[in-house]
Amino acid sequence: MASIFTKIINGEIPCYKIAENEDFFAFLDINPNAKGHTLCIPKKEVDKITDLDEDTYSGLMSFARKVAKALEASVPCKRIGMTVIGLEVPHVHVHLIPLNEMKDATFQHKVSLKQSEFEAIAESVRAKM
Ligand code: AMP
């Protein structure tokens, strides 16, 4: 069965899209640690990042770097944290998290955003890509 992220790529499930190219896709995390929390994924559905082929792994990191720079230019933060967890969704994803404090990186502190706030962040990051 297709992962929830493959369904997002295919437009079967809505998302706040940030960027897309032939091989990769970025969108806002729906339950963010911090405003602007973004996920970067390969279109190829693979569970663990260590199982990606070298080209897809390098391509994903390069794509995530570009998105992180646009994110850092859009959301007030000290830096963008990058992390890979994958305990919830078995489709490789790199979390890009705008960090101001250590708790922003913990996945135990969440922020609640309105639809209009998600839309405004996504629009602002897209404009910096
Ligand atoms: P993990 O697999 O532990 O790295 O966590 C999966 C992440 O995907 C969590 O931060 C979720 O909030 C996020 N997530 C799950 N479903 C969606 C969705 N439909 N749209 C955006 N983010 C999602």
Coordinates of N, CA, C and O and ligand atoms in Angstrom, one line a residue:
M1 N 0.8 -1.2 0.0 CA 0.0 0.0 0.0 C 0.9 1.3 0.0 O 1.9 1.3 0.7
A2 N 0.4 2.3 -0.7 CA 1.2 3.5 -0.8 C 1.3 4.2 0.6 O 0.3 4.2 1.3
S3 N 2.4 4.8 0.9 CA 2.6 5.5 2.1 C 1.8 6.8 2.1 O 1.4 7.3 1.0
I4 N 1.5 7.3 3.2 CA 0.8 8.6 3.3 C 1.5 9.7 2.5 O 0.9 10.6 1.9
F5 N 2.9 9.6 2.5 CA 3.7 10.6 1.8 C 3.6 10.4 0.3 O 3.6 11.4 -0.4
T6 N 3.5 9.1 -0.2 CA 3.3 8.9 -1.6 C 1.9 9.5 -2.0 O 1.8 10.1 -3.1
K7 N 0.9 9.3 -1.1 CA -0.4 9.9 -1.4 C -0.3 11.4 -1.5 O -1.0 12.1 -2.3
I8 N 0.5 12.0 -0.7 CA 0.7 13.5 -0.7 C 1.3 13.9 -2.1 O 0.9 14.8 -2.8
I9 N 2.4 13.2 -2.4 CA 3.1 13.5 -3.7 C 2.1 13.4 -4.9 O 2.1 14.2 -5.8
N10 N 1.2 12.3 -4.8 CA 0.3 12.1 -5.9 C -1.0 13.0 -5.8 O -1.8 12.9 -6.7
G11 N -1.0 13.9 -4.8 CA -2.1 14.8 -4.7 C -3.4 14.2 -4.2 O -4.5 14.8 -4.2
E12 N -3.3 13.0 -3.6 CA -4.5 12.3 -3.1 C -4.8 12.8 -1.7 O -5.9 12.6 -1.2
I13 N -3.8 13.3 -1.0 CA -3.9 13.9 0.3 C -3.4 15.3 0.3 O -2.3 15.5 -0.3
P14 N -4.1 16.3 0.8 CA -3.6 17.7 0.7 C -2.4 17.9 1.6 O -2.1 17.2 2.5
C15 N -1.6 18.9 1.2 CA -0.4 19.4 2.0 C -0.2 20.8 1.7 O -0.7 21.4 0.8
Y16 N 0.7 21.4 2.6 CA 1.2 22.8 2.3 C 2.5 22.6 1.6 O 3.6 22.4 2.3
K17 N 2.5 22.6 0.3 CA 3.7 22.3 -0.5 C 4.7 23.5 -0.5 O 4.3 24.6 -0.6
I18 N 5.9 23.1 -0.4 CA 7.0 24.1 -0.4 C 7.8 24.0 -1.7 O 8.1 25.0 -2.3
A19 N 8.1 22.8 -2.2 CA 9.0 22.7 -3.4 C 8.8 21.2 -3.9 O 8.5 20.3 -3.2
E20 N 9.1 21.1 -5.2 CA 9.1 19.8 -5.9 C 10.0 19.8 -7.1 O 10.1 20.9 -7.8
N21 N 10.7 18.7 -7.3 CA 11.4 18.6 -8.6 C 11.1 17.1 -9.0 O 10.2 16.4 -8.5
E22 N 11.9 16.6 -10.0 CA 11.6 15.3 -10.6 C 11.6 14.2 -9.5 O 10.9 13.2 -9.5
D23 N 12.6 14.4 -8.6 CA 12.8 13.3 -7.6 C 12.4 13.5 -6.2 O 12.4 12.6 -5.4
F24 N 12.2 14.8 -5.8 CA 12.0 15.1 -4.4 C 10.9 16.1 -4.2 O 10.4 16.8 -5.1
F25 N 10.4 16.1 -2.9 CA 9.2 16.9 -2.6 C 9.3 17.4 -1.2 O 9.9 16.7 -0.3
A26 N 8.9 18.7 -1.0 CA 9.0 19.3 0.4 C 7.6 19.9 0.8 O 7.0 20.5 -0.1
F27 N 7.2 19.7 2.0 CA 5.9 20.2 2.5 C 6.0 20.4 4.0 O 6.9 19.9 4.7
L28 N 5.1 21.3 4.5 CA 5.1 21.6 5.9 C 4.6 20.4 6.7 O 3.6 19.7 6.3
D29 N 5.3 20.1 7.8 CA 4.8 19.1 8.8 C 3.5 19.5 9.4 O 3.4 20.7 9.8
I30 N 2.5 18.7 9.4 CA 1.2 19.0 9.9 C 1.1 19.2 11.4 O 0.2 19.8 12.0
N31 N 2.1 18.6 12.1 CA 2.1 18.7 13.6 C 3.5 19.2 14.0 O 4.3 18.5 14.5
P32 N 3.7 20.5 13.7 CA 5.1 21.0 13.8 C 5.7 21.2 15.2 O 5.0 21.6 16.1
N33 N 7.0 21.0 15.3 CA 7.7 21.3 16.5 C 7.8 22.8 16.6 O 7.8 23.3 17.8
A34 N 7.9 23.5 15.5 CA 8.1 24.9 15.5 C 7.5 25.4 14.2 O 7.4 24.7 13.2
K35 N 7.2 26.7 14.1 CA 6.6 27.3 12.9 C 7.6 27.1 11.8 O 8.8 27.5 11.9
G36 N 7.1 26.5 10.7 CA 8.0 26.3 9.5 C 8.6 24.9 9.4 O 9.3 24.6 8.4
H37 N 8.3 24.1 10.4 CA 8.8 22.7 10.4 C 8.4 22.0 9.0 O 7.2 22.0 8.7
T38 N 9.4 21.6 8.3 CA 9.2 21.1 6.9 C 9.8 19.7 6.8 O 10.8 19.3 7.4
L39 N 9.2 18.9 5.9 CA 9.6 17.6 5.6 C 10.1 17.5 4.2 O 9.4 18.0 3.3
C40 N 11.3 16.9 3.9 CA 11.8 16.7 2.6 C 11.8 15.2 2.3 O 12.4 14.5 3.1
I41 N 11.3 14.8 1.2 CA 11.2 13.4 0.9 C 11.6 13.0 -0.5 O 11.4 13.8 -1.4
P42 N 12.1 11.8 -0.7 CA 12.3 11.4 -2.1 C 11.0 10.8 -2.6 O 10.2 10.3 -1.8
K43 N 10.7 11.0 -3.9 CA 9.5 10.5 -4.4 C 9.5 8.9 -4.4 O 8.5 8.3 -4.3
K44 N 10.7 8.4 -4.5 CA 10.9 7.0 -4.4 C 10.6 6.5 -3.0 O 11.1 7.1 -2.0
E45 N 9.6 5.6 -2.9 CA 9.2 5.2 -1.5 C 10.1 4.1 -0.9 O 10.1 3.0 -1.3
V46 N 10.9 4.6 0.0 CA 11.9 3.7 0.7 C 11.7 4.0 2.2 O 11.5 5.2 2.6
D47 N 11.7 3.0 3.1 CA 11.5 3.2 4.5 C 12.6 3.9 5.2 O 12.5 5.0 5.8
K48 N 13.8 3.3 5.2 CA 14.9 3.8 6.0 C 15.9 4.6 5.1 O 16.3 4.2 4.0
I49 N 16.4 5.7 5.6 CA 17.3 6.6 4.9 C 18.6 5.9 4.5 O 19.2 6.1 3.4
T50 N 19.0 4.9 5.3 CA 20.3 4.2 5.1 C 20.1 3.1 4.0 O 21.0 2.6 3.5
D51 N 18.8 2.9 3.5 CA 18.6 2.0 2.4 C 18.5 2.7 1.1 O 18.3 2.1 0.0
L52 N 18.5 4.1 1.1 CA 18.5 4.8 -0.2 C 19.8 4.5 -1.0 O 20.9 4.3 -0.4
D53 N 19.7 4.5 -2.3 CA 20.9 4.4 -3.1 C 21.6 5.7 -3.0 O 21.1 6.7 -2.6
E54 N 22.9 5.6 -3.3 CA 23.8 6.8 -3.0 C 23.3 8.1 -3.7 O 23.3 9.1 -3.1
D55 N 22.9 7.9 -5.0 CA 22.4 9.1 -5.7 C 21.2 9.8 -5.1 O 21.1 11.0 -5.0
T56 N 20.2 8.9 -4.7 CA 19.0 9.5 -4.1 C 19.3 10.1 -2.7 O 18.8 11.2 -2.4
Y57 N 20.2 9.5 -2.0 CA 20.7 10.0 -0.6 C 21.3 11.4 -0.8 O 20.9 12.4 -0.2
S58 N 22.3 11.5 -1.7 CA 22.9 12.8 -2.0 C 22.0 13.8 -2.5 O 22.0 15.0 -2.1
G59 N 21.1 13.4 -3.4 CA 20.1 14.3 -4.0 C 19.2 14.8 -3.0 O 18.8 16.0 -3.0
L60 N 18.8 14.0 -2.1 CA 17.8 14.4 -1.0 C 18.5 15.4 -0.1 O 17.9 16.4 0.3
M61 N 19.8 15.2 0.2 CA 20.5 16.1 1.1 C 20.7 17.5 0.4 O 20.6 18.5 1.0
S62 N 21.0 17.4 -0.9 CA 21.2 18.7 -1.7 C 19.8 19.4 -1.7 O 19.8 20.7 -1.6
F63 N 18.8 18.7 -2.0 CA 17.4 19.3 -2.1 C 17.1 19.9 -0.7 O 16.6 21.1 -0.6
A64 N 17.3 19.2 0.4 CA 17.0 19.6 1.7 C 17.8 20.9 2.1 O 17.3 21.8 2.8
R65 N 19.0 20.9 1.6 CA 19.9 22.1 1.9 C 19.3 23.4 1.3 O 19.2 24.4 1.9
K66 N 18.8 23.2 0.0 CA 18.2 24.4 -0.7 C 16.9 24.8 0.1 O 16.7 26.0 0.3
V67 N 16.1 23.9 0.5 CA 14.8 24.2 1.2 C 15.2 24.8 2.5 O 14.6 25.8 2.9
A68 N 16.2 24.3 3.2 CA 16.6 24.8 4.5 C 17.0 26.3 4.4 O 16.7 27.1 5.3
K69 N 17.7 26.6 3.3 CA 18.2 28.0 3.2 C 17.0 29.0 3.0 O 16.9 30.1 3.5
A70 N 16.0 28.5 2.2 CA 14.8 29.3 2.0 C 14.0 29.4 3.3 O 13.5 30.5 3.6
L71 N 14.0 28.4 4.0 CA 13.3 28.4 5.3 C 13.9 29.3 6.3 O 13.3 30.1 6.9
E72 N 15.2 29.3 6.3 CA 16.0 30.2 7.3 C 15.8 31.6 6.9 O 15.8 32.5 7.8
A73 N 15.6 31.9 5.6 CA 15.4 33.3 5.2 C 14.0 33.7 5.4 O 13.7 34.9 5.3
S74 N 13.1 32.8 5.7 CA 11.6 33.1 5.9 C 11.2 33.1 7.3 O 10.2 33.9 7.6
V75 N 11.7 32.3 8.2 CA 11.2 32.1 9.5 C 12.3 32.6 10.5 O 13.4 32.1 10.5
P76 N 11.9 33.5 11.5 CA 12.9 33.9 12.4 C 13.4 32.8 13.3 O 12.6 32.1 13.9
C77 N 14.7 32.5 13.3 CA 15.2 31.4 14.0 C 16.7 31.5 14.1 O 17.3 32.3 13.4
K78 N 17.3 30.8 15.1 CA 18.8 30.8 15.2 C 19.5 30.0 14.1 O 20.5 30.3 13.6
R79 N 18.8 28.9 13.7 CA 19.3 28.0 12.6 C 18.3 27.0 12.3 O 17.3 26.8 13.1
I80 N 18.5 26.3 11.2 CA 17.6 25.2 10.8 C 18.2 23.9 11.3 O 19.3 23.6 10.9
G81 N 17.5 23.2 12.1 CA 17.9 21.8 12.5 C 17.5 20.8 11.5 O 16.4 20.9 10.9
M82 N 18.3 19.8 11.3 CA 18.0 18.7 10.3 C 18.0 17.4 11.1 O 19.0 17.1 11.8
T83 N 16.9 16.6 11.0 CA 16.9 15.4 11.7 C 16.1 14.3 11.0 O 15.3 14.7 10.2
V84 N 16.5 13.1 11.2 CA 15.8 12.0 10.6 C 15.3 11.0 11.7 O 16.1 10.6 12.5
I85 N 14.0 10.8 11.8 CA 13.5 9.9 12.8 C 12.9 8.7 12.1 O 13.5 7.6 12.0
G86 N 11.6 8.9 11.6 CA 11.0 7.8 10.8 C 10.3 6.7 11.6 O 10.0 5.7 11.0
L87 N 10.0 7.0 12.9 CA 9.3 6.0 13.6 C 7.8 5.9 13.3 O 7.1 4.9 13.6
E88 N 7.3 7.0 12.7 CA 5.8 7.1 12.5 C 5.5 6.8 11.0 O 4.5 6.0 10.8
V89 N 6.2 7.3 10.1 CA 5.9 7.1 8.7 C 7.1 6.4 8.0 O 8.2 6.9 7.9
P90 N 6.8 5.2 7.4 CA 7.9 4.4 6.8 C 8.2 4.9 5.3 O 8.1 4.1 4.4
H91 N 8.5 6.1 5.2 CA 8.8 6.7 3.9 C 9.9 7.8 4.2 O 9.5 8.7 5.0
V92 N 11.1 7.6 3.8 CA 12.2 8.5 4.2 C 11.8 10.0 4.2 O 11.2 10.5 3.2
H93 N 12.1 10.7 5.3 CA 11.9 12.1 5.3 C 12.9 12.8 6.2 O 13.2 12.2 7.3
V94 N 13.4 13.9 5.8 CA 14.3 14.7 6.5 C 13.5 15.9 7.1 O 12.8 16.6 6.4
H95 N 13.5 16.0 8.5 CA 12.8 17.1 9.2 C 13.7 18.3 9.1 O 14.9 18.2 9.5
L96 N 13.2 19.4 8.7 CA 13.9 20.7 8.8 C 13.1 21.5 9.8 O 12.0 21.8 9.6
I97 N 13.8 21.8 10.9 CA 13.1 22.5 12.0 C 13.8 23.8 12.4 O 14.9 23.8 12.8
P98 N 13.0 25.0 12.2 CA 13.6 26.2 12.7 C 13.8 26.2 14.2 O 12.8 25.9 14.9
L99 N 15.0 26.4 14.6 CA 15.3 26.2 16.0 C 15.6 27.6 16.7 O 16.4 28.4 16.2
N100 N 15.0 27.8 17.8 CA 15.3 28.9 18.7 C 15.8 28.4 20.1 O 16.6 29.1 20.7
E101 N 15.2 27.3 20.5 CA 15.6 26.7 21.8 C 15.7 25.2 21.6 O 15.2 24.7 20.6
M102 N 16.4 24.6 22.5 CA 16.6 23.1 22.4 C 15.3 22.4 22.3 O 15.2 21.4 21.7
K103 N 14.3 22.9 23.0 CA 13.0 22.2 23.1 C 12.4 22.1 21.7 O 11.6 21.2 21.4
D104 N 12.7 23.0 20.7 CA 12.2 22.9 19.4 C 12.6 21.6 18.7 O 12.0 21.2 17.7
A105 N 13.7 21.0 19.1 CA 14.3 19.8 18.5 C 13.8 18.5 19.1 O 14.1 17.5 18.7
T106 N 12.9 18.7 20.2 CA 12.7 17.5 21.0 C 11.5 16.6 20.5 O 11.3 15.5 21.0
F107 N 10.6 17.1 19.7 CA 9.4 16.4 19.2 C 8.4 16.2 20.4 O 7.5 15.4 20.3
Q108 N 8.6 16.9 21.5 CA 7.7 16.8 22.6 C 7.0 18.1 22.8 O 5.9 18.1 23.4
H109 N 7.5 19.1 22.3 CA 6.9 20.4 22.3 C 6.4 20.7 20.9 O 7.1 20.7 19.9
K110 N 5.1 20.9 20.8 CA 4.4 21.2 19.5 C 3.8 22.5 19.5 O 3.4 23.0 20.5
V111 N 3.7 23.1 18.3 CA 2.9 24.4 18.2 C 1.7 24.2 17.3 O 1.6 23.3 16.4
S112 N 0.7 24.9 17.7 CA -0.6 24.8 17.0 C -0.8 26.0 16.0 O -0.6 27.2 16.4
L113 N -1.0 25.7 14.7 CA -1.1 26.8 13.8 C -2.4 26.7 13.0 O -3.0 25.6 12.8
K114 N -3.0 27.9 12.7 CA -4.2 27.9 11.9 C -3.8 27.6 10.4 O -2.7 27.8 10.0
Q115 N -4.9 27.2 9.7 CA -4.7 27.0 8.2 C -4.0 28.2 7.5 O -3.1 28.0 6.7
S116 N -4.5 29.4 7.9 CA -4.0 30.6 7.3 C -2.5 30.8 7.6 O -1.8 31.3 6.8
E117 N -2.1 30.3 8.8 CA -0.7 30.5 9.1 C 0.2 29.5 8.4 O 1.3 29.8 7.9
F118 N -0.3 28.2 8.2 CA 0.4 27.3 7.4 C 0.6 27.8 6.0 O 1.7 27.8 5.4
E119 N -0.5 28.3 5.4 CA -0.5 28.8 4.0 C 0.5 30.0 3.9 O 1.2 30.1 2.9
A120 N 0.5 30.9 4.9 CA 1.4 32.1 4.8 C 2.8 31.6 4.9 O 3.7 32.2 4.1
I121 N 3.2 30.7 5.7 CA 4.6 30.2 5.8 C 5.0 29.6 4.5 O 6.0 29.8 4.0
A122 N 4.1 28.7 4.0 CA 4.4 27.9 2.8 C 4.7 28.9 1.6 O 5.7 28.8 0.9
E123 N 3.8 29.9 1.5 CA 3.9 30.9 0.5 C 5.3 31.7 0.6 O 6.0 31.9 -0.4
S124 N 5.6 32.1 1.9 CA 6.8 32.8 2.1 C 8.1 32.0 1.8 O 9.0 32.5 1.2
V125 N 8.1 30.7 2.1 CA 9.3 29.9 1.8 C 9.4 29.7 0.3 O 10.4 29.7 -0.3
R126 N 8.2 29.4 -0.3 CA 8.2 29.2 -1.8 C 8.8 30.4 -2.5 O 9.6 30.2 -3.5
A127 N 8.5 31.6 -2.0 CA 9.0 32.8 -2.6 C 10.5 33.0 -2.5 O 11.1 33.7 -3.3
K128 N 11.1 32.3 -1.5 CA 12.6 32.4 -1.4 C 13.3 31.3 -2.1 O 14.5 31.2 -2.0
M129 N 12.6 30.3 -2.7 CA 13.2 29.2 -3.3 C 13.8 29.6 -4.7 O 13.3 30.4 -5.3
Ligands
AMP1 P1 8.6 10.4 12.1 O1 8.2 9.2 11.1 O2 8.6 9.9 13.5 O3 9.8 11.1 11.6 O4 7.4 11.4 12.1 C1 6.6 11.6 10.9 C2 6.2 13.1 10.8 O5 5.3 13.2 9.7 C3 5.6 13.7 12.0 O6 6.3 14.9 12.4 C4 4.2 14.0 11.6 O7 3.6 15.2 12.1 C5 4.3 14.2 10.1 N1 3.1 13.9 9.3 C6 2.4 12.8 9.4 N2 1.3 12.9 8.5 C7 1.5 14.0 7.9 C8 0.7 14.7 6.8 N3 -0.4 14.2 6.3 N4 1.1 15.9 6.4 C9 2.2 16.5 7.0 N5 3.0 15.9 7.9 C10 2.6 14.7 8.4

